[in-house]
Coordinates of C-alpha atoms in Angstrom, one line a residue:
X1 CA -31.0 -31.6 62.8
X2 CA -32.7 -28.2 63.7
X3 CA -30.2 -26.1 62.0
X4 CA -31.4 -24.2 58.5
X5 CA -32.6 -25.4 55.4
X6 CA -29.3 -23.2 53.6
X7 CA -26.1 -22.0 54.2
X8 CA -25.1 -19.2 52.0
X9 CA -21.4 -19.2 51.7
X10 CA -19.5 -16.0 50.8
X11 CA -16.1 -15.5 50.2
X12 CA -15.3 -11.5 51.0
X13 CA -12.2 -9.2 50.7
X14 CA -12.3 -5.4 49.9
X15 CA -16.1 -5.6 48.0
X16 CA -17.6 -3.3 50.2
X17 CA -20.0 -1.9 47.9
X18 CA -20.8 -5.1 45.7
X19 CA -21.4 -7.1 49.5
X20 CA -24.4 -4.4 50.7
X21 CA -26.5 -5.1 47.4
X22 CA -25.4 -8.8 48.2
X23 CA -27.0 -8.8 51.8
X24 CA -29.7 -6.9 50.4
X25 CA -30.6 -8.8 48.3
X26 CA -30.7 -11.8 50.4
X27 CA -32.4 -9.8 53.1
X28 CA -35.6 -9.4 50.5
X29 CA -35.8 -13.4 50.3
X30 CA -39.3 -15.0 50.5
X31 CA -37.6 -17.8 52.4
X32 CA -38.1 -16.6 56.1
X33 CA -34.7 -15.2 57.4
X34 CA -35.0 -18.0 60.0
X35 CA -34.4 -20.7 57.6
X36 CA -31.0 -19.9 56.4
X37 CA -27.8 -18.6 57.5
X38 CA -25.0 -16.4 55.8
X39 CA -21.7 -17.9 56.8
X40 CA -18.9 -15.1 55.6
X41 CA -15.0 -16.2 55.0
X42 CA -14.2 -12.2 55.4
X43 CA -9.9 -12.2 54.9
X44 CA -9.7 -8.3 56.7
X45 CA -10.2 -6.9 59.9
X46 CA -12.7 -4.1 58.2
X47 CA -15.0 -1.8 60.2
X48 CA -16.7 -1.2 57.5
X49 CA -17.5 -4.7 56.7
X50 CA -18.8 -5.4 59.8
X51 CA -21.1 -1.7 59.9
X52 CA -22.7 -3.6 57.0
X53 CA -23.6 -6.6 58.8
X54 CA -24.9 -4.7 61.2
X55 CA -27.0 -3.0 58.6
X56 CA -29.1 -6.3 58.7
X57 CA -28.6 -7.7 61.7
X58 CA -32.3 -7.6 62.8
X59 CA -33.4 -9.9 59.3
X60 CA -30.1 -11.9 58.5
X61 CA -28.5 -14.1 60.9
X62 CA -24.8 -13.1 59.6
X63 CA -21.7 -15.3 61.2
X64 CA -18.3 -14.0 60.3
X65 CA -14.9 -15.6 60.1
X66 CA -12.3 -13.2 60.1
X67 CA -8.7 -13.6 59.2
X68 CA -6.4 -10.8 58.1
X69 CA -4.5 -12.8 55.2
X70 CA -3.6 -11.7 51.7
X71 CA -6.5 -12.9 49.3
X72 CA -7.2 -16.6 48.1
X73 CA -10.9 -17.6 47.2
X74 CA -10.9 -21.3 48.1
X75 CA -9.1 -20.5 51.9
X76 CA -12.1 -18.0 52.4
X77 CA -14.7 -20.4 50.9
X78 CA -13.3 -23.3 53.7
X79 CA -13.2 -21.0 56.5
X80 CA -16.7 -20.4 56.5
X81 CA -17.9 -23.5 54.7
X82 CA -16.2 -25.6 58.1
X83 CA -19.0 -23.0 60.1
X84 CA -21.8 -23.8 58.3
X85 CA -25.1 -25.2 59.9
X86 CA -27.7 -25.3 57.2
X87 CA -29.0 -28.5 55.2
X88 CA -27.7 -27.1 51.9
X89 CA -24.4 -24.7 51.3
X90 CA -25.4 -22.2 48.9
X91 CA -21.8 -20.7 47.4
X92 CA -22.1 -17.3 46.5
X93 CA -19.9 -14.6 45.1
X94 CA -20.0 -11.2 46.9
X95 CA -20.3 -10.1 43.8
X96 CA -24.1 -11.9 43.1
X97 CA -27.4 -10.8 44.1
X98 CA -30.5 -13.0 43.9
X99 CA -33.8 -12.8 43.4
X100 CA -36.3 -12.6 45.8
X101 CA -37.9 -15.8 45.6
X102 CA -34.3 -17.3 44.6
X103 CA -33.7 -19.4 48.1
X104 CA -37.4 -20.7 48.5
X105 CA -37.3 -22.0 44.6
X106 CA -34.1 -23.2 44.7
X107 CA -34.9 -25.4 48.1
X108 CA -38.5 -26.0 47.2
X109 CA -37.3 -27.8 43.7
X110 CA -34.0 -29.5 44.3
X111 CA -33.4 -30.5 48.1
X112 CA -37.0 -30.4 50.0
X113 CA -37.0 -34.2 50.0
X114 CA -33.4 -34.6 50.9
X115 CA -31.6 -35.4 46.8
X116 CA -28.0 -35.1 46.5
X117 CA -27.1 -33.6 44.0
X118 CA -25.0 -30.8 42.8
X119 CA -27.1 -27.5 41.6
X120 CA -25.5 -24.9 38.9
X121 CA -27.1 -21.5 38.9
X122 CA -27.1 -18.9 36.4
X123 CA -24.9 -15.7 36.1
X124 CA -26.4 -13.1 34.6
X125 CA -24.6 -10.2 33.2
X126 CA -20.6 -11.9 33.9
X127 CA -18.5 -10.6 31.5
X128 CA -15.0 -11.8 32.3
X129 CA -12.9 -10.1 29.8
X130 CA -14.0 -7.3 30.3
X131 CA -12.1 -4.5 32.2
X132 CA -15.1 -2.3 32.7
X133 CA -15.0 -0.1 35.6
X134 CA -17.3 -0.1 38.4
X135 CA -15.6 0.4 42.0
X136 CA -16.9 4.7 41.3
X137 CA -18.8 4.2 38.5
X138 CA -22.7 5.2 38.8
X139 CA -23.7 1.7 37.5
X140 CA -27.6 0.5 36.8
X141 CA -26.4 -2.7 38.4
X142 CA -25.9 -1.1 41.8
X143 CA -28.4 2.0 41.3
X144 CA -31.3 -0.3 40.2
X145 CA -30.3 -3.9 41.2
X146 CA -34.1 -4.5 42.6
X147 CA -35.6 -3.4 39.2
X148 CA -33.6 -5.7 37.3
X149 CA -33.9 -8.8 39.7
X150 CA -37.6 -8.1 39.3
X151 CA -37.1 -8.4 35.3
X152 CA -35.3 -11.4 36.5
X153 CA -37.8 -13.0 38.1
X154 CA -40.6 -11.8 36.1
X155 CA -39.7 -14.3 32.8
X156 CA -39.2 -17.4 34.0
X157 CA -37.1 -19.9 32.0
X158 CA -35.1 -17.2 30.1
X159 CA -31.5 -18.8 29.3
X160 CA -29.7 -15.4 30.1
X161 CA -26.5 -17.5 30.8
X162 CA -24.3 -18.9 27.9
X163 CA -23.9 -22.6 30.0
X164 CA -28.0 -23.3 29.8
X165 CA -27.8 -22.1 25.4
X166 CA -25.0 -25.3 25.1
X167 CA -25.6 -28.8 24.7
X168 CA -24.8 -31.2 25.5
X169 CA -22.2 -31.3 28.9
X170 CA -20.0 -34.5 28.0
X171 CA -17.9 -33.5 30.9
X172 CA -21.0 -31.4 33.6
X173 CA -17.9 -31.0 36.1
X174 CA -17.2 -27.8 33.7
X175 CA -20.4 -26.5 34.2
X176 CA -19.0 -25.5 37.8
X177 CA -18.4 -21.8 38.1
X178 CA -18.3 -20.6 41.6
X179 CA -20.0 -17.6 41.9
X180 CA -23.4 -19.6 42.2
X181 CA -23.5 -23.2 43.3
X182 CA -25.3 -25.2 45.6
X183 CA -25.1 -28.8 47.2
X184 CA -25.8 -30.4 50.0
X185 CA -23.6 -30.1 53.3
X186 CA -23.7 -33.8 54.4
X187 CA -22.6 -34.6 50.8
X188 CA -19.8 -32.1 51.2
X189 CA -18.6 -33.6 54.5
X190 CA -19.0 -37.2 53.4
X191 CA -16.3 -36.5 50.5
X192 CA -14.4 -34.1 51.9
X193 CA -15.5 -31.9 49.4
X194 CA -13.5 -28.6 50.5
X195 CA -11.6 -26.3 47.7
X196 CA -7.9 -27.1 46.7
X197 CA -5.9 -23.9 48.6
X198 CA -3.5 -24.7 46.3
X199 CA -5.0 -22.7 43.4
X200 CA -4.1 -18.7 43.7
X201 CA -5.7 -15.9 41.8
X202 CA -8.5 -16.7 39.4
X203 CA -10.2 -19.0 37.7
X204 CA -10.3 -23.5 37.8
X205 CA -10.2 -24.0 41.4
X206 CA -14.2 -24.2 40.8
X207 CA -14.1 -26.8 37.9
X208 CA -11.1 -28.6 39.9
X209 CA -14.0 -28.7 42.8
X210 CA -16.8 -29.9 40.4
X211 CA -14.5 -32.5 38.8
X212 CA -14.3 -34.2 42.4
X213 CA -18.1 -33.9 42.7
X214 CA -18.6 -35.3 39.6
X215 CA -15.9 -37.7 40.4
X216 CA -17.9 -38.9 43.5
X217 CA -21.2 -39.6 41.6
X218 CA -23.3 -36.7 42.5
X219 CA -25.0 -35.0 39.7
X220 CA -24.8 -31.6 38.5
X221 CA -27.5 -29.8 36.7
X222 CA -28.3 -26.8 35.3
X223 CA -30.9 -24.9 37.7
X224 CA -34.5 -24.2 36.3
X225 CA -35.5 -20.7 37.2
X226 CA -31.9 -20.2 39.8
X227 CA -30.0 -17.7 38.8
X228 CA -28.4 -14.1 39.9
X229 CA -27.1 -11.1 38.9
X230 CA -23.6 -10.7 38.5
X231 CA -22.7 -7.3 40.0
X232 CA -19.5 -5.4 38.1
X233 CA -16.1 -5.0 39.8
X234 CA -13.0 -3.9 39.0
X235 CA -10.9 -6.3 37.3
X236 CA -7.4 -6.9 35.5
X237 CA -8.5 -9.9 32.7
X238 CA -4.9 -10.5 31.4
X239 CA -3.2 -10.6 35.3
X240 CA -6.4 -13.1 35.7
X241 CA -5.8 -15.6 32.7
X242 CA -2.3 -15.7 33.5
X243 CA -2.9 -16.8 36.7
X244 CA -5.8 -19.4 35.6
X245 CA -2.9 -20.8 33.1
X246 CA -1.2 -21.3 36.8
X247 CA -4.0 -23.2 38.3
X248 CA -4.8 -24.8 34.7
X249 CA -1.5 -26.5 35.0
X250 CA -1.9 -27.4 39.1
X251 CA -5.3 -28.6 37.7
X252 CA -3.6 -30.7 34.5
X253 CA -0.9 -32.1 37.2
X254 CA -3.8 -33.3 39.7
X255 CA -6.1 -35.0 37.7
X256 CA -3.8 -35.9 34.4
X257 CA -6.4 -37.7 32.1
X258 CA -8.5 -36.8 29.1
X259 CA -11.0 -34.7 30.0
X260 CA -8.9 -32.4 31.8
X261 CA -6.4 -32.7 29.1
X262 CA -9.4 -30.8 26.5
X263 CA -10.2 -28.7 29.1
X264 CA -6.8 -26.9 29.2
X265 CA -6.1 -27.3 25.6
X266 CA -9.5 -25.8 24.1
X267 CA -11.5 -24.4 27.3
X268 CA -14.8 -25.9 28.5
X269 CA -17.0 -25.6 25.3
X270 CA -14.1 -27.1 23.2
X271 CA -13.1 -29.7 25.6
X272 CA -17.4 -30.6 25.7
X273 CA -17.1 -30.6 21.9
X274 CA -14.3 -32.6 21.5
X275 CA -14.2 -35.5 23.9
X276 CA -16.2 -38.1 22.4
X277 CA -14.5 -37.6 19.2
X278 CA -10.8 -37.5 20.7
X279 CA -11.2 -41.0 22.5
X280 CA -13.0 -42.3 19.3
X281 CA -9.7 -41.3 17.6
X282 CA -7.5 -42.7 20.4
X283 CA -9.5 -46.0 20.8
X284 CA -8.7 -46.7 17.1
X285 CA -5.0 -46.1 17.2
X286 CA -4.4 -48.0 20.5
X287 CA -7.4 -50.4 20.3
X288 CA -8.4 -52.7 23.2
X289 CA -10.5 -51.7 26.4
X290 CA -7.1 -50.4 28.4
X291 CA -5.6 -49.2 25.4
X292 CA -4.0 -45.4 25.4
X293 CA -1.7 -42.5 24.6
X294 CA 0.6 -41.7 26.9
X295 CA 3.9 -39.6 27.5
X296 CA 6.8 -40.3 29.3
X297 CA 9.5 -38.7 30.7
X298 CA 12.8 -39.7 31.7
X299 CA 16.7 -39.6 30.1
X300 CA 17.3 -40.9 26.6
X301 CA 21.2 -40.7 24.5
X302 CA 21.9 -38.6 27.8
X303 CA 19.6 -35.7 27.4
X304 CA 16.1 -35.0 29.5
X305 CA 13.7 -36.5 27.0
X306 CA 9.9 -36.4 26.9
X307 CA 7.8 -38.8 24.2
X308 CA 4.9 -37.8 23.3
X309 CA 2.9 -40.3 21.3
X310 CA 3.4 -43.7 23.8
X311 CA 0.9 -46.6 23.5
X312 CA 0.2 -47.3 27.2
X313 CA -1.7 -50.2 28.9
X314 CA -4.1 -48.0 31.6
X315 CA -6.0 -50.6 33.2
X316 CA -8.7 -49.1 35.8
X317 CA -7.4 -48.3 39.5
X318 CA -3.8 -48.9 38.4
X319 CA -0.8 -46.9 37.0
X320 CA -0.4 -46.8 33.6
X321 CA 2.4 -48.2 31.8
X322 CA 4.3 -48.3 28.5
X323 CA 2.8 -51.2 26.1
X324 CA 5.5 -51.2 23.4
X325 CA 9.3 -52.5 24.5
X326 CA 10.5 -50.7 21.8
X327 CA 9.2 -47.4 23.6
X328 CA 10.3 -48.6 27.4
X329 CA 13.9 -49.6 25.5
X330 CA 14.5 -46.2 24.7
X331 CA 15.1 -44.7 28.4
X332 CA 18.8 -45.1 30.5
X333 CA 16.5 -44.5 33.7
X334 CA 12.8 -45.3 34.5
X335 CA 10.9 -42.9 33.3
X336 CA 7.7 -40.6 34.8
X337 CA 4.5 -41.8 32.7
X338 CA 1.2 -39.6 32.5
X339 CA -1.9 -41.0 30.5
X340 CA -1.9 -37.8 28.4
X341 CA -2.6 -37.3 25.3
X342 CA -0.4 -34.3 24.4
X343 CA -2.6 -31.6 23.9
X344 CA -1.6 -30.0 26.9
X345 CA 1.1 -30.9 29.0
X346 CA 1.7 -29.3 33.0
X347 CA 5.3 -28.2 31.9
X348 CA 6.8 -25.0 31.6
X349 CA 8.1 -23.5 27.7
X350 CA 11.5 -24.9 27.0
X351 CA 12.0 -27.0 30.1
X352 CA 12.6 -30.1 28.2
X353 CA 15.6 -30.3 26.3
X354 CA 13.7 -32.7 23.5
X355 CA 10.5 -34.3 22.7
X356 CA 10.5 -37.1 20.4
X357 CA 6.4 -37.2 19.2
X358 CA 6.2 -41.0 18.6
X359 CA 4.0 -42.1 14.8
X360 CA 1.0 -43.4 17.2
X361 CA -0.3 -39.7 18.2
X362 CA 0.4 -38.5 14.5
X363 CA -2.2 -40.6 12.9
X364 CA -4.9 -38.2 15.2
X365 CA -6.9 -36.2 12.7
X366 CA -5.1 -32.6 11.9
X367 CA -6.8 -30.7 14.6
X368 CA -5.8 -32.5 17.3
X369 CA -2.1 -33.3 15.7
X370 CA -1.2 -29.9 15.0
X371 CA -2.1 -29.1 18.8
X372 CA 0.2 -31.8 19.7
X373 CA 2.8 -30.6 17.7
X374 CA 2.6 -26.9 18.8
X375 CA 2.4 -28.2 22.5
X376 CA 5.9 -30.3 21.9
X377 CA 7.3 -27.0 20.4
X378 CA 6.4 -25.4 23.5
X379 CA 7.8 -27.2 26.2
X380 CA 10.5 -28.7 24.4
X381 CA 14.1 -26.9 23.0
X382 CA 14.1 -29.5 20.4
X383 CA 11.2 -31.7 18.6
X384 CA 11.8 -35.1 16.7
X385 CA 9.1 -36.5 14.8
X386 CA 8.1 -39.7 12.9
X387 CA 9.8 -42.7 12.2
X388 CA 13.5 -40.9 14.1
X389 CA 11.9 -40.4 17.3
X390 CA 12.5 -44.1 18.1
X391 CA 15.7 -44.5 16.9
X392 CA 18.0 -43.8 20.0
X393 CA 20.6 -42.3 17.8
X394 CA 18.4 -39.9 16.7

């Protein structure tokens, strides 16, 4: 009680020049400077960093939490989000820069009589695969930022960002992209809603953290009229998918169930796409209401053995298991059991010596079975298919 209405929440490390048009921008806010804070997880001891919160230290109330540590987005997020005093966290890239009226809409519309829920804002102007330079590059996005967040401002309901031009969000957990969120921070505490420090680099650690929203019942939307503008940095796009192949897998291994599955096999708008067909598919080859596919893992004729294909009984709240005794009959030890699919698997290439693909998950329409089979190809040295996948002997 008495604190702000927001926290805004940035995570900083070497983005000098993206950060001042940042703190600018928030400094032009029509929501008084009294009535929200900017809480700063700032990995660097940097002079200059803190000359540019000085810059603004008579219109921003600026609190910093420094720690000189090599770089990991979700540790600077939880530094400062475990400082944070407002009603509402506001995350924000360093790399974003708002509108004017951004704060007052955005609190105004979706928190002023206390909701809980989860609000996604646009990015305008991201371009992840792009290597464009812009650390010395004389950029509009820097030269003219309060031109365009005029523009911005100026047409309302404008779908500049490519989440708000798709429908529908089966799964809304993947409509989480860090850069711009918002929710509130008693929601946050009561679910121990921090991010996973476990994910390095870029990319999922901000779906990971909407799938645990979502998980705990709070709804995410798409903001009306809440959006920013993405300001350019440098980037290296093929380090950065190789790492979010990393944290897909950490991701895959956490939360190993359907939806996740898609999500790593054919990206967020596939995964959307797909997923009420896939479990119309799997609910007709394993019928009944804990009927599903499965793999398993574990030693069969002697050698380290994954099947991909297994019926498995899934009940709610409880560990899946193997439904057919033929399937259970073919391991010499217990065997590790995941309710997945086979789409994507949380293995590295060739670090199973064979994968039997049982005749269950080849009756999935060719799509989805020729992902399963590339996926056994991948992690496996050898693949057995069809009827010889249950023969032991095989």
């Amino acid at each position: 009680m008495g604190g702000p209405k927001i926290s805004v929440v940035i995570p900083y490390k070497q983005r000098l020049r993206n950060f001042r048009v940042a703190l600018a921008a928030l400094a032009e806010q029509t929501l008084p400077g009294s009535e929200f804070e900017i809480v700063v997880g700032a990995l660097e001891y940097s002079p200059e960093y803190l000359e540019a919160c000085r810059e603004y230290a008579d219109r921003l109330t600026v609190v910093s939490v420094l720690v000189d540590e090599e770089w990991n987005l979700c540790r600077s997020r939880n530094l400062a989000l475990r400082q944070v005093s407002g009603e509402v966290v506001v995350f924000l890239d360093a790399d974003l820069a708002l509108p004017p009226r951004c704060l007052e809409t955005l609190y105004d519309r979706y928190y002023a009589d206390g909701q809980d829920r989860c609000v996604v804002g646009q990015i305008v102007g991201l371009d992840g695969r792009s290597d464009r330079a812009a650390e010395t590059a004389d950029l509009p996005e820097h030269r003219r930022f309060r031109t365009l967040l005029a523009d911005l401002e100026a047409a309302p309901g404008e779908r500049h960002d490519k989440r708000w031009r798709f429908d529908p969000f089966v799964l809304p957990w993947t409509l989480v992209w860090g850069a711009f969120i918002v929710i509130p921070a008693a929601t946050v505490r009561r679910h121990g809603l921090l991010f996973d420090e476990d994910f390095h680099g870029w990319g999922g650690e901000d779906q990971e953290w909407g799938y645990r929203v979502h998980a705990a019942g709070i709804p995410i939307v798409r903001g009306e009229d809440v959006l920013g503008l993405h300001l350019p940095h440098m980037r290296d796009v093929s380090a950065n998918f190789r790492e979010f192949d990393v944290n897909m897998d950490h991701f895959l291994t956490k939360w190993p169930a359907l939806d996740v599955e898609l999500f790593r096999a054919y990206d967020m708008w596939g995964a959307n796409r797909s997923y009420e067909e896939v479990r119309s598919e799997i609910a007709a080859i394993v019928p009944g209401p804990d009927g599903a596919l499965g793999v398993a893992r574990g030693t069969v004729a002697g050698r380290d053995t994954l099947v991909v294909g297994v019926p498995l009984s899934a009940p709610a709240g409880r560990p899946a298991e193997i439904a057919d005794p033929a399937v259970r009959g073919l391991f010499e030890t217990v065997p590790s059991v995941l309710p997945l699919v086979g789409l994507a698997l949380p293995l590295a290439g060739g670090s199973v010596e064979e994968c039997r693909v049982l005749p269950a998950v080849l009756r999935l329409s060719e799509r989805y079975r020729e992902t399963v089979l590339r996926e056994a190809a991948r992690v496996a040295r050898r693949v057995v298919t069809a009827a010889e996948s249950v023969d032991p002997a095989a």
